[in-house]
Tab-separated table of C-alpha atoms and ligand atoms in Angstrom:
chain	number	residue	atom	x	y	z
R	1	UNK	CA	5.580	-2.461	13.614
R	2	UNK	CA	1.859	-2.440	14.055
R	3	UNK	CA	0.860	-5.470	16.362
R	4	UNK	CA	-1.603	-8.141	14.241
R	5	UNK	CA	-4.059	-7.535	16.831
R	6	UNK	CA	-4.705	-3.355	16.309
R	7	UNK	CA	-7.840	-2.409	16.455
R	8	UNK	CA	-9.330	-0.703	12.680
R	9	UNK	CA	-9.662	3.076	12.565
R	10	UNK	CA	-12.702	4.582	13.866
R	11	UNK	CA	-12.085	6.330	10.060
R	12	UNK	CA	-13.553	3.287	7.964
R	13	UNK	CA	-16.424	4.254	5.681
R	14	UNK	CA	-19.568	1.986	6.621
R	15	UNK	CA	-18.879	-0.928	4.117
R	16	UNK	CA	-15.328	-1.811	5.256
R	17	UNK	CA	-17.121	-1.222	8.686
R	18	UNK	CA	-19.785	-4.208	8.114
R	19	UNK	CA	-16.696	-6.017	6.565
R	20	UNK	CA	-14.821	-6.482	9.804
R	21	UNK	CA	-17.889	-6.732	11.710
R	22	UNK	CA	-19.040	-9.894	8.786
R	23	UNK	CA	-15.739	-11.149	9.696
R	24	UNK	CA	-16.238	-10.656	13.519
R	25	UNK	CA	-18.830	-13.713	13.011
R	26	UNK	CA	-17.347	-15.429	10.357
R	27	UNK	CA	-13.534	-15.726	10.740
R	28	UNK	CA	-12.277	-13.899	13.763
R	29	UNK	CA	-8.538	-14.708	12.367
R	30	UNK	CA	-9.257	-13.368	8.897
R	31	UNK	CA	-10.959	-10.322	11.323
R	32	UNK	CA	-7.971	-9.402	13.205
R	33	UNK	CA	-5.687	-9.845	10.229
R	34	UNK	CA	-7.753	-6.846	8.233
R	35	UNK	CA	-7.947	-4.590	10.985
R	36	UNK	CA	-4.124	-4.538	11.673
R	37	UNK	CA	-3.705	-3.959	8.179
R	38	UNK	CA	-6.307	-1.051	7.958
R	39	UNK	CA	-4.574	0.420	10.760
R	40	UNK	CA	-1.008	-0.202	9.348
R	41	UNK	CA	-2.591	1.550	6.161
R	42	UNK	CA	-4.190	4.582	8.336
R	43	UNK	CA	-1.538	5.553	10.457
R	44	UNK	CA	1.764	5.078	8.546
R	45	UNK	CA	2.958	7.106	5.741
R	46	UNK	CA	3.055	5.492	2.932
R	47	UNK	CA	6.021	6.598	0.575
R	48	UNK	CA	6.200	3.344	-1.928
R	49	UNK	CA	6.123	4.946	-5.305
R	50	UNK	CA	4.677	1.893	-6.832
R	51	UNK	CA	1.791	2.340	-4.232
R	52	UNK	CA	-1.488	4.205	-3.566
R	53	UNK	CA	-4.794	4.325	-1.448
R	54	UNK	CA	-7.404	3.504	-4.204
R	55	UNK	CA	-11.183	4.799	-2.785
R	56	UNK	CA	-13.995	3.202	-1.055
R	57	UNK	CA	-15.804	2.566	-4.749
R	58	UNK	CA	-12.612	0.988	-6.280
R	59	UNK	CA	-12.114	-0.903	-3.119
R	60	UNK	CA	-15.703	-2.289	-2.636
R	61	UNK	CA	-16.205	-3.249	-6.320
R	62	UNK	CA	-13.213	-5.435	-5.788
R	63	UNK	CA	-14.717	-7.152	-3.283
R	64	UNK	CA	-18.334	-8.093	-5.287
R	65	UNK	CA	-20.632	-10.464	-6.898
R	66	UNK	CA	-18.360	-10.262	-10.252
R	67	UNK	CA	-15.850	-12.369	-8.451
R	68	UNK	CA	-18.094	-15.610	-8.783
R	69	UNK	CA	-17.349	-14.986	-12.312
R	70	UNK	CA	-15.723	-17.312	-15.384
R	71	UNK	CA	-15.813	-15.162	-18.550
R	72	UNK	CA	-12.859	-16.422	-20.875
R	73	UNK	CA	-12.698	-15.154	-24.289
R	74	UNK	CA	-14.110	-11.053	-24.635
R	75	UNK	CA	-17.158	-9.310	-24.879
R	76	UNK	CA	-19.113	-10.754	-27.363
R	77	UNK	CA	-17.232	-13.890	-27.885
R	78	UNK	CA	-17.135	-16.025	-24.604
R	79	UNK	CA	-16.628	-19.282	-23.751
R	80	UNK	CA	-19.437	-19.282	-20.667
R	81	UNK	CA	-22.857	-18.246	-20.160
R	82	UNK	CA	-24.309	-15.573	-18.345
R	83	UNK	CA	-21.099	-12.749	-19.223
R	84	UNK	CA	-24.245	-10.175	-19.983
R	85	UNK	CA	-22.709	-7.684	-17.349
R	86	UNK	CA	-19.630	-8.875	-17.491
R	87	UNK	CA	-19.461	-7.637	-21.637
R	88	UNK	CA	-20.809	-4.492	-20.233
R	89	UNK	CA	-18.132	-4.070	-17.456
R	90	UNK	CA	-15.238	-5.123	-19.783
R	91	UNK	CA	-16.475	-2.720	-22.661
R	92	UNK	CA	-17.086	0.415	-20.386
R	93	UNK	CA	-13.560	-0.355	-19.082
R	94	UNK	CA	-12.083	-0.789	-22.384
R	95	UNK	CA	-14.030	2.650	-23.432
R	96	UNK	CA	-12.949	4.660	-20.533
R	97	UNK	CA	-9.145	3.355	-20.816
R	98	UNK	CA	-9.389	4.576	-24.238
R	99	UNK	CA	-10.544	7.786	-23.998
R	100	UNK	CA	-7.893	8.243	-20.983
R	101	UNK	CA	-4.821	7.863	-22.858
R	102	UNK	CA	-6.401	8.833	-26.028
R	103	UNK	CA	-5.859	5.910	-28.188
R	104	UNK	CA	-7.523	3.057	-30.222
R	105	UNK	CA	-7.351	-0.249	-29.118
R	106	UNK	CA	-7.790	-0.996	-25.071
R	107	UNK	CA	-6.866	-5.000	-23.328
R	108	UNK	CA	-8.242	-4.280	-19.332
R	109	UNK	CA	-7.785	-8.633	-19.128
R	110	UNK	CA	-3.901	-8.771	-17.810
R	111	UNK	CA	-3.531	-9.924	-14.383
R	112	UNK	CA	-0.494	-7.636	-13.634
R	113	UNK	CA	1.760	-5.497	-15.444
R	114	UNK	CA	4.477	-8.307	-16.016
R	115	UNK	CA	1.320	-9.938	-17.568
R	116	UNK	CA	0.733	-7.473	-19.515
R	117	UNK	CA	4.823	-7.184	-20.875
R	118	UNK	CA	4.245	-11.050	-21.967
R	119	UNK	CA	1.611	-10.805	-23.638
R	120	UNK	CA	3.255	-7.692	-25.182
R	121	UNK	CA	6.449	-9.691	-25.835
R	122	UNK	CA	4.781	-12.715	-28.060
R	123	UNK	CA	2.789	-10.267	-30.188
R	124	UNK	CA	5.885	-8.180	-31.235
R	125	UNK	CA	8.325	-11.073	-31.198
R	126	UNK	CA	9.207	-14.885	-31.527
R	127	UNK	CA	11.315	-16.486	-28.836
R	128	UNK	CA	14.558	-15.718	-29.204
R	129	UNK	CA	14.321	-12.438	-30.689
R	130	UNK	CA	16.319	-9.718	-29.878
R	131	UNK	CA	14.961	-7.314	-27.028
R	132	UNK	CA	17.016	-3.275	-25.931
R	133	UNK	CA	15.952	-2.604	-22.514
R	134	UNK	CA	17.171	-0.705	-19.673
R	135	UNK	CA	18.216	-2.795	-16.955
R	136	UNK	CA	17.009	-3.316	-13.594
R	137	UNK	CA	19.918	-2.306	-12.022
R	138	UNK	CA	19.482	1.299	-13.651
R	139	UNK	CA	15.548	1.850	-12.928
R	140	UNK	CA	14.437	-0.884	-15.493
R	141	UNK	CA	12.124	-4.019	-14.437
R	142	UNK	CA	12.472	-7.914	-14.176
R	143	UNK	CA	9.843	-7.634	-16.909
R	144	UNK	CA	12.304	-6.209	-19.695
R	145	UNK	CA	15.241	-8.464	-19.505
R	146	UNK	CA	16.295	-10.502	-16.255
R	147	UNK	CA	18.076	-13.173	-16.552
R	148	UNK	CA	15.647	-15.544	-14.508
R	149	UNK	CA	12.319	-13.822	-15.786
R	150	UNK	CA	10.416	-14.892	-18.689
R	151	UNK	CA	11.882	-12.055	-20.704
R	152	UNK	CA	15.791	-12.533	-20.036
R	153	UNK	CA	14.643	-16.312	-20.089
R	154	UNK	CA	12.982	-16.769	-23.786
R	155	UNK	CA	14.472	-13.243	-25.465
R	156	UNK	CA	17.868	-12.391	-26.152
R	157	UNK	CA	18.207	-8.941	-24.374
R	158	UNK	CA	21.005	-6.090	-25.766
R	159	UNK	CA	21.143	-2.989	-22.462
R	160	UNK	CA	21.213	0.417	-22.586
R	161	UNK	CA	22.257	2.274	-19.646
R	162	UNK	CA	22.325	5.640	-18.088
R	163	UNK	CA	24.795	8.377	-18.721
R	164	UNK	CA	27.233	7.578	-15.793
R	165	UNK	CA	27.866	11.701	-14.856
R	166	UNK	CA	23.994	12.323	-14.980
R	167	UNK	CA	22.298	9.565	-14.460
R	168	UNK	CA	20.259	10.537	-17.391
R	169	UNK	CA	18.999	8.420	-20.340
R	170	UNK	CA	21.187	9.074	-23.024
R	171	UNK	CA	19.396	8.834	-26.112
R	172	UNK	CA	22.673	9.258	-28.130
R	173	UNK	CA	24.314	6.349	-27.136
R	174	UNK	CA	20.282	4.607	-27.078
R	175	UNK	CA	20.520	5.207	-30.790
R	176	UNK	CA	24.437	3.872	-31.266
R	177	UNK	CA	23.279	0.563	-29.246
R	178	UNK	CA	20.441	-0.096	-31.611
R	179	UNK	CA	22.484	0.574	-34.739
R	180	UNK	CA	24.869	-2.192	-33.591
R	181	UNK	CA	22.305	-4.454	-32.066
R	182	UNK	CA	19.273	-4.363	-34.442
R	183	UNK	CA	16.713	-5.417	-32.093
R	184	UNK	CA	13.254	-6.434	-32.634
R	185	UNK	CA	11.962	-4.980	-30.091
R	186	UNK	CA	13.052	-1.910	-27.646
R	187	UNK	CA	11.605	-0.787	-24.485
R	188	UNK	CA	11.121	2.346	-22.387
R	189	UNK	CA	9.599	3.168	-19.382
R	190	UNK	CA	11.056	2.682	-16.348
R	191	UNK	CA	10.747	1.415	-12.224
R	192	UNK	CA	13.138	3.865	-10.782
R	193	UNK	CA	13.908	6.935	-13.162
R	194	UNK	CA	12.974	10.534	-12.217
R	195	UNK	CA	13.244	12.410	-15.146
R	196	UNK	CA	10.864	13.039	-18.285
R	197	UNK	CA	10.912	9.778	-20.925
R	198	UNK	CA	11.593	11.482	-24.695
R	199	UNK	CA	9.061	9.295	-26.459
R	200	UNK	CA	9.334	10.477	-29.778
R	201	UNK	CA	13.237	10.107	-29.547
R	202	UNK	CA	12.809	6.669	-28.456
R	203	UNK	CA	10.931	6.560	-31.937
R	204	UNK	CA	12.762	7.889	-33.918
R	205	UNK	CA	15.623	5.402	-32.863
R	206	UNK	CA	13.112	2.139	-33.200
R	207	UNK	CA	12.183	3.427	-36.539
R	208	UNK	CA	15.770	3.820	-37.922
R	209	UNK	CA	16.689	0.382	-37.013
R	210	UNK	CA	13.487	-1.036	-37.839
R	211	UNK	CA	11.922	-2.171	-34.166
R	212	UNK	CA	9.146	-2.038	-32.539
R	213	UNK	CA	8.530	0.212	-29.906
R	214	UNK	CA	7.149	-0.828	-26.394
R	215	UNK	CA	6.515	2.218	-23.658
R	216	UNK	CA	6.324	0.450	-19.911
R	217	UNK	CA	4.146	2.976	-18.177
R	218	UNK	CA	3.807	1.423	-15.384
R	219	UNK	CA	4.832	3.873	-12.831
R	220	UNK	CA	3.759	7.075	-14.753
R	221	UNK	CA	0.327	6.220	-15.896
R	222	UNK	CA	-1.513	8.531	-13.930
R	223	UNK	CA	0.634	11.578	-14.671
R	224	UNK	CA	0.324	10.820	-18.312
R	225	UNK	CA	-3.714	10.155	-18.148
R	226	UNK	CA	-4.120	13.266	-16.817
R	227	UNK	CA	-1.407	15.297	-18.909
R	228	UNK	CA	1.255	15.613	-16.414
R	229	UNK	CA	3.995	13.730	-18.483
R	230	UNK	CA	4.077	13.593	-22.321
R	231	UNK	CA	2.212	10.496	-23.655
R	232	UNK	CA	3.293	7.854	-25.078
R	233	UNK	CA	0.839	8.194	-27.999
R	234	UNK	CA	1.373	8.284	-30.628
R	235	UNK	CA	4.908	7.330	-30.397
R	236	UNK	CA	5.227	3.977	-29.133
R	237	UNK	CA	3.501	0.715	-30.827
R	238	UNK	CA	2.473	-0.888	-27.590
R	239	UNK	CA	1.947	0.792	-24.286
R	240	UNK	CA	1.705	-1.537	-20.945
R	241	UNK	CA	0.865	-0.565	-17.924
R	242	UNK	CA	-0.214	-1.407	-14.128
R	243	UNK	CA	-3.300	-0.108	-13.299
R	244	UNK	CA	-2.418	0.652	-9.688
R	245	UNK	CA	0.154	3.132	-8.604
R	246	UNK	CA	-0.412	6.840	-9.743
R	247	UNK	CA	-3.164	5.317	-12.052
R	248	UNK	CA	-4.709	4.828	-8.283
R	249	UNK	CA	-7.259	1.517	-9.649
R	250	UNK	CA	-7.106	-1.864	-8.403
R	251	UNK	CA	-4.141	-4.140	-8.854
R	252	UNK	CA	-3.703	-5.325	-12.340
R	253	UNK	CA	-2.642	-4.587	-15.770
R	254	UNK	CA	-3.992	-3.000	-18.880
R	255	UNK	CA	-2.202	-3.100	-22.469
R	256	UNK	CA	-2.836	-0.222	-25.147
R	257	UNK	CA	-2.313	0.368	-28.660
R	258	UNK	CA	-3.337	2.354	-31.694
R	259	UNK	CA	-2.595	-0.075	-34.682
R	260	UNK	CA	-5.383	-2.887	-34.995
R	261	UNK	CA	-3.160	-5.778	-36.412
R	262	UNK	CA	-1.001	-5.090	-32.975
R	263	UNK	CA	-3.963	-4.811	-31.012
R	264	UNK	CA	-5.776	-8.122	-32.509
R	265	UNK	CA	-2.267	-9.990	-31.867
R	266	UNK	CA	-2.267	-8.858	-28.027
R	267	UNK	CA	-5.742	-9.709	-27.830
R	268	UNK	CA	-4.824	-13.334	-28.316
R	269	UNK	CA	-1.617	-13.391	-26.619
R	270	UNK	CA	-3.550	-12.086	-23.301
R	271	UNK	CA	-6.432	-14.952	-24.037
R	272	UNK	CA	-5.546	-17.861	-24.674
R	273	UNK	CA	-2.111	-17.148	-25.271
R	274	UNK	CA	-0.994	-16.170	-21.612
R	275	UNK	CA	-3.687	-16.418	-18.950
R	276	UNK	CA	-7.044	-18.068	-18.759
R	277	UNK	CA	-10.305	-16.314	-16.678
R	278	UNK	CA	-10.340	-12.559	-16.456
R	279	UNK	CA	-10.331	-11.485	-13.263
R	280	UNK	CA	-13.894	-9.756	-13.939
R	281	UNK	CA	-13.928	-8.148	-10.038
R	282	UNK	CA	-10.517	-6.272	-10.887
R	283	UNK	CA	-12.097	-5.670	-13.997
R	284	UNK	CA	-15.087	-3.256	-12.786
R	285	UNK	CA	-12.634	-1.972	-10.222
R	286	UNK	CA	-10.369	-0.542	-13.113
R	287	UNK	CA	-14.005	0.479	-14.865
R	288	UNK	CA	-14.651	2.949	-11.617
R	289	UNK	CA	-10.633	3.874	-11.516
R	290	UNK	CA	-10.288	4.909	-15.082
R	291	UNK	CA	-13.722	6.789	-14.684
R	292	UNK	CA	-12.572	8.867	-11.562
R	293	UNK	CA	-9.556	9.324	-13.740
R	294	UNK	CA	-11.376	11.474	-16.360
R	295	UNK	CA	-12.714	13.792	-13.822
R	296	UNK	CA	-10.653	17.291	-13.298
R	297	UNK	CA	-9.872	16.644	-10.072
R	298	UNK	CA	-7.928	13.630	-10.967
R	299	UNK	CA	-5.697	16.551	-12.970
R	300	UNK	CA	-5.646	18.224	-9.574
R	301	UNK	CA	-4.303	15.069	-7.725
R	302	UNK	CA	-1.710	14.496	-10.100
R	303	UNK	CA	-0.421	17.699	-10.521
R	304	UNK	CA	-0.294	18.065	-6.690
R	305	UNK	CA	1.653	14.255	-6.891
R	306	UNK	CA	4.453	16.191	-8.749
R	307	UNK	CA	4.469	19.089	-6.240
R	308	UNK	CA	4.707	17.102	-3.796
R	309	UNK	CA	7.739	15.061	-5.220
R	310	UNK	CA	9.363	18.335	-5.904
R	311	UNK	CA	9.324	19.794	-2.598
R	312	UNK	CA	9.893	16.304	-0.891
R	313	UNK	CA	13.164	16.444	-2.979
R	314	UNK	CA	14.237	19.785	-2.561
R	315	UNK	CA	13.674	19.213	1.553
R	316	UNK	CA	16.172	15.783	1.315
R	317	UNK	CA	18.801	17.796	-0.653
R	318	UNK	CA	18.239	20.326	2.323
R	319	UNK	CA	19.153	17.297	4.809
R	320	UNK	CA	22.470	16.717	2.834
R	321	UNK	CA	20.863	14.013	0.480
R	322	UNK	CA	21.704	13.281	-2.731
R	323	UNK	CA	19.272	12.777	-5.644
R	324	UNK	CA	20.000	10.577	-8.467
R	325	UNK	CA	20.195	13.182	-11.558
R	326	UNK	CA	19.473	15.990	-9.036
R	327	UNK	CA	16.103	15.561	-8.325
R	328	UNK	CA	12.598	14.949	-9.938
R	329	UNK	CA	10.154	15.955	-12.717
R	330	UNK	CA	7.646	12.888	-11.589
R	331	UNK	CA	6.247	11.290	-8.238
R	332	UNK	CA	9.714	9.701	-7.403
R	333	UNK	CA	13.268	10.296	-6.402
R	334	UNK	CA	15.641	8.003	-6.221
R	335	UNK	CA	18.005	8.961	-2.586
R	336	UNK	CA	21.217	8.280	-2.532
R	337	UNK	CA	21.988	7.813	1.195
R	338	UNK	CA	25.658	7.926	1.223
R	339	UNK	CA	26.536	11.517	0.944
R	340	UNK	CA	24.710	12.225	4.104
R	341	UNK	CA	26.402	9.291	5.972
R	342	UNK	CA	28.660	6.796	3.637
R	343	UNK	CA	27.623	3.939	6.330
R	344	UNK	CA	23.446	4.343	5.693
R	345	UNK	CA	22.485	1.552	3.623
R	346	UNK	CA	19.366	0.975	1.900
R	347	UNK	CA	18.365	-1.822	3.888
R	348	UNK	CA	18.960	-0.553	7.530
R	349	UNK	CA	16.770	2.714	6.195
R	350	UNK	CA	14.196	0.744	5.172
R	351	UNK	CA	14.110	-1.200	8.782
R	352	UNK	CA	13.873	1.731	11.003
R	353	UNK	CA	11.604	3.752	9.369
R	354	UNK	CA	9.303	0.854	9.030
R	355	UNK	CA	9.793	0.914	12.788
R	356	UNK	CA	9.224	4.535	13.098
R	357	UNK	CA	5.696	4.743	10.662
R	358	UNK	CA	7.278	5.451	7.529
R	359	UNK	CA	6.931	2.692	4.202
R	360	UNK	CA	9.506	2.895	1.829
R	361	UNK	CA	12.055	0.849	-0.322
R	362	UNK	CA	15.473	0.106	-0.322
R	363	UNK	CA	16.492	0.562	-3.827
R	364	UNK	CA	19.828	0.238	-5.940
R	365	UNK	CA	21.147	3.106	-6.970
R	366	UNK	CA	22.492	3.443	-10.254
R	367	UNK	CA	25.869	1.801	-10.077
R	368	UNK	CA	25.366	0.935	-6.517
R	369	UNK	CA	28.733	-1.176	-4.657
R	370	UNK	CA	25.989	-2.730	-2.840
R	371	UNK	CA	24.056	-5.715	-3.390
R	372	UNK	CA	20.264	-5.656	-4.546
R	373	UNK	CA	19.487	-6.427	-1.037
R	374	UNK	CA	21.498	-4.176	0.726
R	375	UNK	CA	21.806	-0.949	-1.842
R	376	UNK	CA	22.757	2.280	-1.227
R	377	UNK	CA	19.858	4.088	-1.428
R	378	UNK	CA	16.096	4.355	-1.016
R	379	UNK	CA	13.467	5.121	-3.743
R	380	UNK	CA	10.214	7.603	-2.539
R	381	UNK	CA	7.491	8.653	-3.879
R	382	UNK	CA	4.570	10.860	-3.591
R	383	UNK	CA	1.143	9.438	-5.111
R	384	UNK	CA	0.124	8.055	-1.526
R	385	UNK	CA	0.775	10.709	0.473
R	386	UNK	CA	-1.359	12.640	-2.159
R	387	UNK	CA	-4.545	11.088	-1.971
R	388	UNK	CA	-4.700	11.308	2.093
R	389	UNK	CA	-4.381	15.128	1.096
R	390	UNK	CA	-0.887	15.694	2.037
R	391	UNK	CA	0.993	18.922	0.334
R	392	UNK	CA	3.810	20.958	0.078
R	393	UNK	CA	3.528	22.406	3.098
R	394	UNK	CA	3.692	18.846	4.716
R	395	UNK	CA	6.603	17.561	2.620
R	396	UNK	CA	9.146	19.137	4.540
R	397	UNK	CA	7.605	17.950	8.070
R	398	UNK	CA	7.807	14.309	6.394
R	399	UNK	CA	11.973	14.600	5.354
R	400	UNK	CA	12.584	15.930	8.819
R	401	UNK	CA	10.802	13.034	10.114
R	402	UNK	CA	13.128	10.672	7.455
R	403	UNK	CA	16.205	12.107	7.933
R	404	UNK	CA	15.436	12.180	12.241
R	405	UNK	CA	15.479	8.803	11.665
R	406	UNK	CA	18.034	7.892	9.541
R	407	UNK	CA	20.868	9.915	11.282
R	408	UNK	CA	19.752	8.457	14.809
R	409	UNK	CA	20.542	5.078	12.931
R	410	UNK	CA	17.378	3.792	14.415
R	411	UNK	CA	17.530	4.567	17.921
R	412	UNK	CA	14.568	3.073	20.078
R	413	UNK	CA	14.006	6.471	21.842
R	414	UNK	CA	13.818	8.043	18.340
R	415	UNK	CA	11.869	5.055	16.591
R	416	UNK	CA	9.210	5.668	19.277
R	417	UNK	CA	9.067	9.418	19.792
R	418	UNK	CA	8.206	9.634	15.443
R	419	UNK	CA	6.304	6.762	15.412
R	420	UNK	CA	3.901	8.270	18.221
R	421	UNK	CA	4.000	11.829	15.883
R	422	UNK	CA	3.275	10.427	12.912
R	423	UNK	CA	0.022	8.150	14.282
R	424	UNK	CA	-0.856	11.707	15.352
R	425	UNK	CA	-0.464	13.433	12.221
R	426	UNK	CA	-2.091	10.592	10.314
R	427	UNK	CA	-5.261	10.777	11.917
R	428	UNK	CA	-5.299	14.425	10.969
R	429	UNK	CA	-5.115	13.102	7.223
R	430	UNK	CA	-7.502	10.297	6.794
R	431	UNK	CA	-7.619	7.529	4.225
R	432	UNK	CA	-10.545	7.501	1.778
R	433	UNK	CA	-12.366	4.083	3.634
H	1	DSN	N1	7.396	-3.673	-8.091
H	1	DSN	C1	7.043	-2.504	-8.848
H	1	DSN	C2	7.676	-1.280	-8.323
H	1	DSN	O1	7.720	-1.162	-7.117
H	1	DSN	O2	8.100	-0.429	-9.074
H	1	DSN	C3	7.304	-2.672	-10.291
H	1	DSN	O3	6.654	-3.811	-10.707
């Protein structure tokens, strides 16, 4: 664990520099809190696939004068004064989401992804209506059906699952589900699934039995923006997303469609329907994200994120891992620890690795004996390691260092000897601020 009191890395670009040194003056508690983190960020590999290291730009405009901010309502059409460059922020980040995923109608306003699925859910549907999701158990998210969210809470919700033998959607028995069910409203687009998502099958199915089609692309954003996985357009009627993990912007949530009626109902269901100020600062920071996203090299990054996922993969089967469906054809993989040791769990991997400089989580695998916070496996992925310019080459150094671990169960002299490597090999691969 890195010690609240680390020093930052000597790496920081200038601005996060005069940040802790701002701090140094004006909250010394706030101070050391930062730096640990910057160092916990620095000199651990990060292998979260729901993660990333966004750059200085994004990371700075987060942190500006369009925090001080209220600008309710949209450009155009607020409810306060003085939104001038706040129109201008919101309509250059509406413009460049557009032009990213190629489609007509752009909401940058949602807080958060599961935001973004609300305001989603009470344009398509009235309370009560009938949802087809995949569950969270198999890959899905609390977003498309738990019991104790607002979607398994206000929505009646009919599951699909995964083919039991492959672990693979199975859009056969997708399509006899719906035909039985008749929802309103069916989802794809997943948390934990590996593979390539059949969008115009999903279609097809929605528009036999009449539904609406929703793509969560949460996870897969990037690698669709820069035309690494098939889009969702123009397949599905709404497409949500999070703006943060191989999309690589700020935290937040961004809603998409092509069909105006839709897009005028999700308007309203973001504001008022669902949430109240914009958060304009996370606003201009998905403005700079979405623009780095249309250069080539963010094509470069990606396609390098699906290397990398590849030959990560390839170097845990060589360890005696199993991969859920066999491996991957995105930035994650979804390890199934028992066939290397049947007593690894999820949980105790996720504990000394954290120990050892690795991030990753425990994660159910599909139908996992274990519970939710135990699990059988562990869930990686490659979009951080990407940006701090990791590549194949490394990928096998970083599943020796994993599976090291792992098979000493966490022994101290172990935990210590990779921890010290890894702070090594981190500062040979440094963050972007
Ligand atoms: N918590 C996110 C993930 O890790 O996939 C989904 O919201």
């Amino acid at each position: 664990m890195t010690p609240a009191t680390a020093t930052a890395p000597a790496s920081l670009d200038h601005l996060s520099q005069g940040l802790l040194a701002l701090l140094h003056q004006a909250d010394p508690d706030v101070e050391r809190i930062l730096a640990g983190e910057a160092d916990r960020q620095a000199s651990t590999l990060e292998l979260i696939a729901s993660e990333n290291h966004v750059s200085a730009a994004v990371m700075h405009v987060v942190g500006s004068w369009m925090t001080n901010k209220y600008a309710e309502g949209y450009p155009g059409k607020r409810y306060y004064g003085g939104c001038h460059f706040h129109d201008q922020i919101e309509d250059l980040a509406r413009e460049r989401a557009k032009r990213l995923f190629g489609c007509r109608f752009a909401n940058v306003q949602p807080h958060c992804g599961a935001n973004a699925n609300i305001a989603a859910f009470m344009a398509l549907m009235n309370p009560g209506d009938r949802v087809l999701s995949l569950p969270i158990k198999s890959g899905g998210h609390l977003s498309h059906g738990l019991k104790p969210n607002f979607s398994g809470t206000f929505y009646d919700i009919v599951e699909y699952g995964l083919d039991p033998k492959t672990e693979l959607l199975d859009y056969d028995a997708i399509e006899r589900i719906a035909v039985e069910s008749k929802p309103k409203l069916i989802i794809c687009g997943y948390s934990a699934y590996s593979r390539v998502i059949d969008f115009a099958r999903f279609r097809a199915i929605a528009d036999k039995v009449g539904a609406f089609l929703m793509a969560d692309i949460a996870h897969i954003a990037g690698l669709v923006a820069a035309g690494v996985h098939p889009s969702p357009f123009p397949h599905a009627h709404v497409v949500t997303t999070t703006t943060h993990k191989t999309l690589r912007g700020p935290r937040g949530g961004l809603i998409l469609s092509d069909n105006e009626e839709i897009a005028t109902k999700i308007d309203r269901k973001v504001f008022p329907g669902s949430q109240g100020g914009p958060l304009m600062h996370v606003i201009a920071g998905k403005a700079v994200a979405f623009g780095e996203a249309l250069k080539p090299e963010f094509k470069v990054y990606s396609r390098q994120v699906v290397a990398n996922s590849k030959a990560l993969a390839a170097a845990m089967q060589g360890h005696g891992y199993r991969l859920c469906t066999g491996g991957t054809d995105n930035h994650v993989m979804l390890v199934d620890l028992r066939q290397r040791d049947a007593e690894l769990t999820g949980a105790d991997a996720e504990k000394w690795l954290e120990s050892a400089g690795i991030i990753v989580n425990k994660n159910g695998i599909p139908n996992d004996p274990r519970p939710p916070m135990v699990t059988s496996g562990l869930r990686l992925g490659t979009p951080a390691l990407t940006t701090r310019g990791l590549q194949e080459a490394q990928m096998a150094q970083v599943a020796a260092w994993l599976d090291r671990v792992m098979v000493s169960r966490g022994e101290a002299g172990v935990v210590r000897a990779v921890r010290e490597e890894i702070r090594d090999f981190c500062s040979r691969f440094p963050l972007p601020h």
